[in-house]
Coordinates of C-alpha atoms and ligand atoms in Angstrom, one line a residue:
X26 CA 16.2 17.2 -12.7
X27 CA 14.0 20.6 -12.3
X28 CA 15.8 23.7 -11.2
X29 CA 13.5 24.0 -8.1
X30 CA 14.2 20.1 -6.8
X31 CA 17.9 20.5 -7.7
X32 CA 18.6 23.8 -5.4
X33 CA 16.7 21.7 -2.9
X34 CA 19.2 19.0 -3.1
X35 CA 21.8 21.3 -3.3
X36 CA 21.1 22.7 0.1
X37 CA 21.9 19.3 2.0
X38 CA 20.0 20.1 5.1
X39 CA 17.0 17.5 5.8
X40 CA 16.7 16.9 1.5
X41 CA 14.0 14.6 2.3
X42 CA 11.9 16.7 4.1
X43 CA 12.1 19.7 1.8
X44 CA 11.1 17.3 -1.4
X45 CA 8.1 15.8 0.8
X46 CA 7.3 19.4 1.1
X47 CA 8.0 20.5 -2.3
X48 CA 5.4 17.5 -4.0
X49 CA 3.2 18.2 -1.6
X50 CA 2.3 22.0 -2.0
X51 CA -0.8 23.3 -3.5
X52 CA 0.1 26.8 -4.5
X53 CA 2.0 27.2 -7.0
X54 CA 1.8 23.4 -7.9
X55 CA 5.0 21.6 -8.4
X56 CA 6.9 20.6 -11.4
X57 CA 6.1 16.7 -12.1
X58 CA 8.4 16.5 -14.7
X59 CA 11.2 14.9 -12.6
X60 CA 8.8 12.0 -11.2
X61 CA 10.1 9.0 -12.9
X62 CA 6.9 6.8 -14.5
X63 CA 7.8 3.5 -15.4
X64 CA 4.7 2.7 -17.6
X65 CA 6.6 4.6 -19.9
X66 CA 8.5 3.4 -22.8
X67 CA 11.3 5.2 -22.6
X68 CA 13.1 4.7 -19.6
X69 CA 16.4 6.8 -17.8
X70 CA 19.8 5.7 -16.9
X71 CA 18.7 5.4 -13.6
X72 CA 16.5 2.5 -13.9
X73 CA 17.6 -1.0 -14.2
X74 CA 16.0 -4.1 -16.1
X75 CA 15.2 -6.9 -13.1
X76 CA 14.5 -10.4 -14.3
X77 CA 12.4 -12.4 -12.6
X78 CA 11.5 -16.5 -11.9
X79 CA 9.1 -16.9 -13.9
X80 CA 9.4 -20.9 -12.5
X81 CA 8.2 -20.1 -9.7
X82 CA 4.5 -19.4 -10.4
X83 CA 3.0 -21.0 -13.4
X84 CA 0.6 -19.1 -15.6
X85 CA -2.5 -21.1 -14.5
X86 CA -1.1 -20.4 -11.0
X87 CA -1.0 -17.1 -11.9
X88 CA -4.3 -16.4 -13.4
X89 CA -6.1 -17.6 -10.4
X90 CA -5.4 -14.7 -8.1
X91 CA -5.6 -12.3 -11.9
X92 CA -2.1 -11.9 -12.6
X93 CA -0.8 -12.1 -15.9
X94 CA 2.1 -14.8 -16.7
X95 CA 5.0 -13.9 -14.8
X96 CA 7.1 -13.8 -17.9
X97 CA 5.2 -10.8 -19.2
X98 CA 5.6 -8.7 -16.2
X99 CA 7.9 -5.6 -16.7
X100 CA 10.0 -5.2 -13.7
X101 CA 12.8 -2.4 -12.8
X102 CA 15.1 -1.1 -10.7
X103 CA 17.1 1.9 -9.6
X104 CA 20.1 2.3 -9.6
X105 CA 21.9 2.1 -6.0
X106 CA 19.4 0.4 -4.7
X107 CA 19.3 -3.1 -5.1
X108 CA 16.1 -5.3 -3.8
X109 CA 13.9 -2.0 -4.9
X110 CA 11.5 -4.2 -7.6
X111 CA 8.9 -1.9 -9.4
X112 CA 6.6 -3.8 -11.1
X113 CA 4.4 -2.2 -14.1
X114 CA 0.8 -3.2 -13.5
X115 CA 1.1 -6.8 -13.4
X116 CA -2.8 -7.5 -13.1
X117 CA -4.7 -9.4 -16.1
X118 CA -7.1 -7.0 -17.7
X119 CA -10.5 -6.4 -15.7
X120 CA -8.7 -8.4 -12.5
X121 CA -8.1 -5.2 -10.4
X122 CA -11.9 -4.6 -9.7
X123 CA -11.7 -7.9 -7.3
X124 CA -8.5 -6.9 -5.4
X125 CA -10.2 -3.2 -5.1
X126 CA -13.4 -4.6 -3.8
X127 CA -11.8 -6.4 -1.3
X128 CA -10.4 -3.6 0.0
X129 CA -13.4 -1.4 0.5
X130 CA -15.9 -4.1 1.3
X131 CA -14.3 -7.4 2.2
X132 CA -11.3 -6.8 4.4
X133 CA -12.8 -3.9 6.3
X134 CA -14.9 -6.2 8.2
X135 CA -14.3 -7.7 11.7
X136 CA -12.3 -9.3 12.9
X137 CA -9.9 -6.7 11.0
X138 CA -9.0 -3.9 12.7
X139 CA -9.8 -0.4 12.0
X140 CA -8.7 3.9 12.4
X141 CA -12.9 3.7 12.7
X142 CA -12.4 1.0 16.1
X143 CA -10.3 4.0 17.7
X144 CA -13.6 5.5 18.6
X145 CA -16.5 3.5 17.9
X146 CA -17.7 0.4 19.4
X147 CA -17.7 -3.0 17.6
X148 CA -21.4 -3.1 16.5
X149 CA -21.1 0.2 14.7
X150 CA -17.9 -0.4 12.7
X151 CA -19.0 -4.3 12.2
X152 CA -20.6 -2.9 8.4
X153 CA -18.7 -0.4 6.9
X154 CA -19.5 -1.1 3.4
X155 CA -23.6 -1.8 4.5
X156 CA -24.0 1.3 6.6
X157 CA -22.0 3.9 3.7
X158 CA -24.5 2.3 0.5
X159 CA -27.7 5.1 1.6
X160 CA -25.4 8.0 2.0
X161 CA -23.2 7.3 -0.8
X162 CA -25.9 6.8 -3.5
X163 CA -27.5 9.9 -2.6
X164 CA -25.6 12.6 -3.0
X165 CA -21.5 13.4 -3.6
X166 CA -19.8 13.5 -0.4
X167 CA -19.6 17.4 -0.4
X168 CA -22.8 18.1 -0.5
X169 CA -23.5 15.8 2.3
X170 CA -23.4 16.9 5.9
X171 CA -21.9 13.7 7.2
X172 CA -19.2 11.4 5.6
X173 CA -19.8 7.6 5.5
X174 CA -17.8 5.4 7.2
X175 CA -16.5 4.1 4.0
X176 CA -14.9 7.9 3.6
X177 CA -13.9 8.2 6.8
X178 CA -12.1 5.2 6.3
X179 CA -8.1 5.6 6.7
X180 CA -6.7 2.4 7.5
X181 CA -7.2 -1.3 8.0
X182 CA -5.0 -3.9 9.6
X183 CA -4.8 -7.9 8.8
X184 CA -3.2 -10.7 10.8
X185 CA -0.6 -9.6 13.7
X186 CA -2.5 -6.3 14.1
X187 CA 0.1 -3.1 13.9
X188 CA -0.3 -1.3 17.5
X189 CA 0.5 2.8 16.0
X190 CA 1.3 3.9 19.4
X191 CA 3.4 1.0 20.8
X192 CA 5.1 0.5 17.2
X193 CA 4.9 -3.1 17.4
X194 CA 2.9 -6.3 16.2
X195 CA 2.8 -8.8 19.1
X196 CA 1.5 -12.9 19.6
X197 CA -2.0 -11.7 21.3
X198 CA -3.2 -9.2 18.3
X199 CA -3.8 -11.7 15.4
X200 CA -6.5 -12.6 13.5
X201 CA -6.2 -15.1 10.9
X202 CA -4.6 -13.4 7.7
X203 CA -7.2 -13.1 4.2
X204 CA -6.4 -15.9 2.0
X205 CA -6.5 -14.6 -1.1
X206 CA -4.5 -12.1 -0.3
X207 CA -1.9 -14.5 1.2
X208 CA -2.1 -16.5 -2.4
X209 CA -1.8 -13.3 -4.6
X210 CA 1.2 -12.4 -2.4
X211 CA 3.3 -15.6 -2.2
X212 CA 3.2 -15.7 -5.6
X213 CA 4.4 -12.5 -6.7
X214 CA 7.3 -12.4 -3.9
X215 CA 8.2 -16.0 -4.9
X216 CA 8.5 -14.5 -8.8
X217 CA 10.9 -11.9 -7.0
X218 CA 13.1 -14.4 -5.7
X219 CA 11.5 -14.8 -2.2
X220 CA 9.8 -18.4 -2.2
X221 CA 8.2 -19.0 1.2
X222 CA 7.5 -15.7 2.1
X223 CA 4.7 -16.0 4.9
X224 CA 2.3 -13.1 4.8
X225 CA 1.3 -12.5 8.3
X226 CA 0.7 -8.6 8.7
X227 CA -1.3 -6.3 6.6
X228 CA -1.8 -2.6 6.3
X229 CA -3.8 -1.0 4.2
X230 CA -3.8 2.8 3.8
X231 CA -7.1 4.9 2.1
X232 CA -5.9 8.4 0.8
X233 CA -8.3 10.8 -0.6
X234 CA -7.2 13.4 -2.9
X235 CA -5.8 15.2 -0.3
X236 CA -3.9 12.7 2.2
X237 CA -0.4 12.2 2.4
X238 CA 1.8 9.6 4.0
X239 CA 4.8 10.7 6.3
X240 CA 8.7 10.1 5.7
X241 CA 9.1 6.6 7.4
X242 CA 11.0 3.3 7.5
X243 CA 9.4 0.4 8.0
X244 CA 10.9 -2.0 11.1
X245 CA 8.8 -3.2 13.2
X246 CA 8.8 -6.7 11.4
X247 CA 11.2 -8.8 13.7
X248 CA 13.0 -10.5 10.4
X249 CA 14.3 -7.8 7.8
X250 CA 15.9 -10.8 5.5
X251 CA 12.0 -10.8 4.1
X252 CA 10.6 -8.6 1.8
X253 CA 8.2 -6.0 1.9
X254 CA 5.4 -6.0 -0.8
X255 CA 3.4 -3.0 -1.9
X256 CA 0.1 -2.8 -4.0
X257 CA -2.3 0.3 -5.5
X258 CA -5.4 1.1 -6.5
X259 CA -7.1 3.9 -7.5
X260 CA -5.6 7.0 -8.3
X261 CA -2.0 7.5 -8.6
X262 CA 0.7 8.6 -5.8
X263 CA 3.7 10.4 -6.1
X264 CA 6.1 8.1 -3.9
X265 CA 9.4 9.1 -2.3
X266 CA 12.2 6.8 -2.1
X267 CA 15.1 7.8 -0.3
X268 CA 18.0 6.1 1.6
X269 CA 19.0 4.3 4.9
X270 CA 19.1 7.7 6.2
X271 CA 17.0 10.4 6.9
X272 CA 18.0 12.9 5.1
X273 CA 18.7 11.3 2.1
X274 CA 17.4 13.2 -0.9
X275 CA 14.6 10.8 -2.2
X276 CA 13.6 9.8 -6.1
X277 CA 10.0 10.5 -6.9
X278 CA 8.0 8.2 -8.7
X279 CA 4.4 6.9 -9.5
X280 CA 2.7 4.5 -8.7
X281 CA -0.3 3.8 -10.8
X282 CA -3.2 1.6 -10.0
X283 CA -2.1 -1.6 -10.4
X284 CA 1.6 -1.2 -10.0
X285 CA 3.2 -3.2 -7.3
X286 CA 6.6 -2.4 -5.3
X287 CA 8.8 -4.9 -3.7
X288 CA 11.3 -3.7 -0.8
X289 CA 13.9 -6.3 -0.1
X290 CA 17.5 -6.9 0.8
X291 CA 19.7 -3.5 0.7
X292 CA 16.5 -1.6 -0.1
X293 CA 14.4 -3.4 3.1
X294 CA 14.9 -0.7 5.4
X295 CA 14.9 2.2 3.1
X296 CA 13.0 5.7 3.8
X297 CA 10.0 6.5 1.9
X298 CA 7.0 8.7 1.9
X299 CA 3.6 9.7 -0.3
X300 CA 3.3 13.4 -0.2
X301 CA 0.7 13.7 -2.9
X302 CA -2.3 11.7 -4.4
X303 CA -2.8 12.6 -7.7
X304 CA -5.2 11.7 -11.1
X305 CA -4.7 9.1 -13.0
X306 CA -3.4 9.8 -16.4
X307 CA -6.7 8.9 -18.1
X308 CA -9.6 6.7 -17.7
X309 CA -8.0 3.7 -16.4
X310 CA -9.3 0.8 -18.9
X311 CA -8.0 -1.8 -16.0
X312 CA -10.3 -0.3 -13.8
X313 CA -13.6 -1.0 -15.7
X314 CA -15.7 -4.3 -15.0
X315 CA -15.5 -6.6 -18.4
X316 CA -15.8 -10.0 -20.0
X317 CA -12.0 -10.9 -18.7
X318 CA -13.7 -10.3 -15.0
X319 CA -16.4 -12.5 -16.0
X320 CA -13.9 -15.2 -17.5
X321 CA -11.8 -15.4 -14.5
X322 CA -14.6 -16.5 -12.6
X323 CA -15.4 -19.0 -14.4
X324 CA -11.8 -20.8 -14.0
X325 CA -11.0 -23.9 -11.8
X326 CA -9.8 -22.9 -8.5
X327 CA -10.1 -19.2 -9.1
X328 CA -9.1 -16.6 -6.4
X329 CA -10.4 -13.7 -8.4
X330 CA -14.2 -13.6 -8.8
X331 CA -16.2 -11.4 -10.8
X332 CA -17.7 -7.8 -9.0
X333 CA -21.5 -7.5 -9.0
X334 CA -22.8 -4.6 -10.6
X335 CA -24.1 -2.8 -7.6
X336 CA -20.8 -3.4 -5.8
X337 CA -18.6 -2.0 -8.5
X338 CA -20.8 0.4 -9.1
X339 CA -19.4 1.9 -5.6
X340 CA -16.2 0.8 -5.7
X341 CA -15.4 2.7 -9.1
X342 CA -17.2 5.9 -7.3
X343 CA -14.9 5.5 -4.4
X344 CA -11.5 5.3 -6.5
X345 CA -12.1 7.9 -9.5
X346 CA -11.0 10.4 -6.0
X347 CA -8.8 7.7 -3.9
X348 CA -6.4 5.6 -3.7
X349 CA -5.8 2.0 -1.6
X350 CA -2.4 1.1 -1.0
X351 CA -2.2 -2.6 0.8
X352 CA 1.9 -3.4 1.9
X353 CA 2.3 -7.2 3.0
X354 CA 4.9 -8.1 6.1
X355 CA 6.3 -11.1 7.2
X356 CA 6.8 -10.2 10.4
X357 CA 8.7 -13.4 12.1
X358 CA 11.9 -15.1 10.5
X359 CA 11.4 -19.0 10.6
X360 CA 11.4 -20.4 14.2
X361 CA 11.3 -17.0 15.5
X362 CA 8.8 -16.0 18.0
X363 CA 8.0 -12.4 19.7
X364 CA 9.8 -10.7 22.2
X365 CA 8.6 -10.0 25.7
X366 CA 5.5 -8.5 26.1
X367 CA 5.9 -4.9 28.3
X368 CA 3.8 -6.7 31.1
X369 CA 6.6 -8.7 31.3
X370 CA 9.2 -6.1 30.1
X371 CA 8.2 -4.4 33.7
X372 CA 9.2 -7.3 35.8
X373 CA 12.4 -7.3 34.1
X374 CA 15.8 -5.4 34.2
X375 CA 17.8 -4.4 31.6
X376 CA 15.4 -4.4 28.9
X377 CA 14.2 -0.8 27.5
X378 CA 17.1 -0.6 25.4
X379 CA 16.0 -3.6 23.2
X380 CA 12.2 -2.8 23.6
X381 CA 13.5 0.3 21.3
X382 CA 14.8 -1.3 18.5
X383 CA 11.8 -2.6 16.6
X384 CA 10.4 0.1 16.2
X385 CA 8.5 1.7 13.0
X386 CA 9.0 5.5 12.6
X387 CA 6.1 7.3 11.1
X388 CA 5.9 10.7 11.4
X389 CA 2.3 10.5 10.1
X390 CA -0.1 8.3 9.0
X391 CA -2.1 8.7 6.1
X392 CA -3.7 12.0 6.4
X393 CA -6.2 14.8 5.1
Ligands
OGA406 C1 3.0 2.3 4.2 C2 3.8 2.8 3.3 C3 3.0 3.4 1.1 C4 1.9 3.9 0.2 O1 1.7 1.6 4.3 O2 4.3 1.9 5.4 O3 5.0 2.7 3.0 O4 2.8 3.7 -1.3 N1 2.7 3.0 2.0 O5 0.7 3.9 0.2
MN407 MN1 5.8 2.3 4.4

């Protein structure tokens, strides 16, 4: 541990907040030497290898969603955090462009919900991609007066749409969860030992190079025995993984493009945050359109299709400076249903305490 980080931990008082601020700091920039990089072959004592279940997903099934055979995935956990699983980019070379395109072009479309819907009418947010193309092709954003809708996109919700104010999901705000992302999520969670995971809600966060995500725990889902899945594309994030108490000092790790994280079991409710986006280590070969991409599209039952050159020109420009994170959640356990709505609650006594219990604490959403 470098001296700066060590001295902050020793003071004891809200170590997470101090480390968050440390990594967020611009001037002087922080020392990144304590940030764990699972993509490096030399791993430290606190990193534990995780055995996955290759029998849960056939190689053919995995290839349809653009994943390598499960036996070749490199998966790790951190000592003291059982249930935390980090999978180093399990995607087949050339398949990430499809998922990036879905995140930028497809998932922001209606009926999904995005931050722009909060202050714009549905007709104006109907074709974020189409309405952004001209602006994006003219000049770099710094030289343009107005940002395109794509550049103003901060979050998209899928399935049971998360209500950021009430910090709840509800039965009456649901649209079908995208089938392709559902298949991908079911395969990854099955390989991690969670057969029967049901992707019901998704949150996409769009980070520019100066965005961060505050310290929070994802607890609004009603069944915490189900894992939470996280996928990252584009630029690298510094991810802080803390403990069950908000003040526990966190570990810092890099999340590169294609990396997958599963928070399950005792690690399902750990505090976490993203204090900083850093440039991807080098020009990422997996983010280039190449022959693998075309080969994948011809496979029987393929979910992953090839991305047109026009679409990729826009996507690759976007992710040169941005990061997209997708979290997939199961909200309800088998046979479980939502508690009474707030309208019902008003008519019922003694229900306010219970109404607080499912809260998802989040001090900041992805912000610039
Ligand atoms: C979230 C989240 C982390 C990330 O959306 O709840 O914690 O890596 N995202 O962006
Ligand atoms: Mn989270």
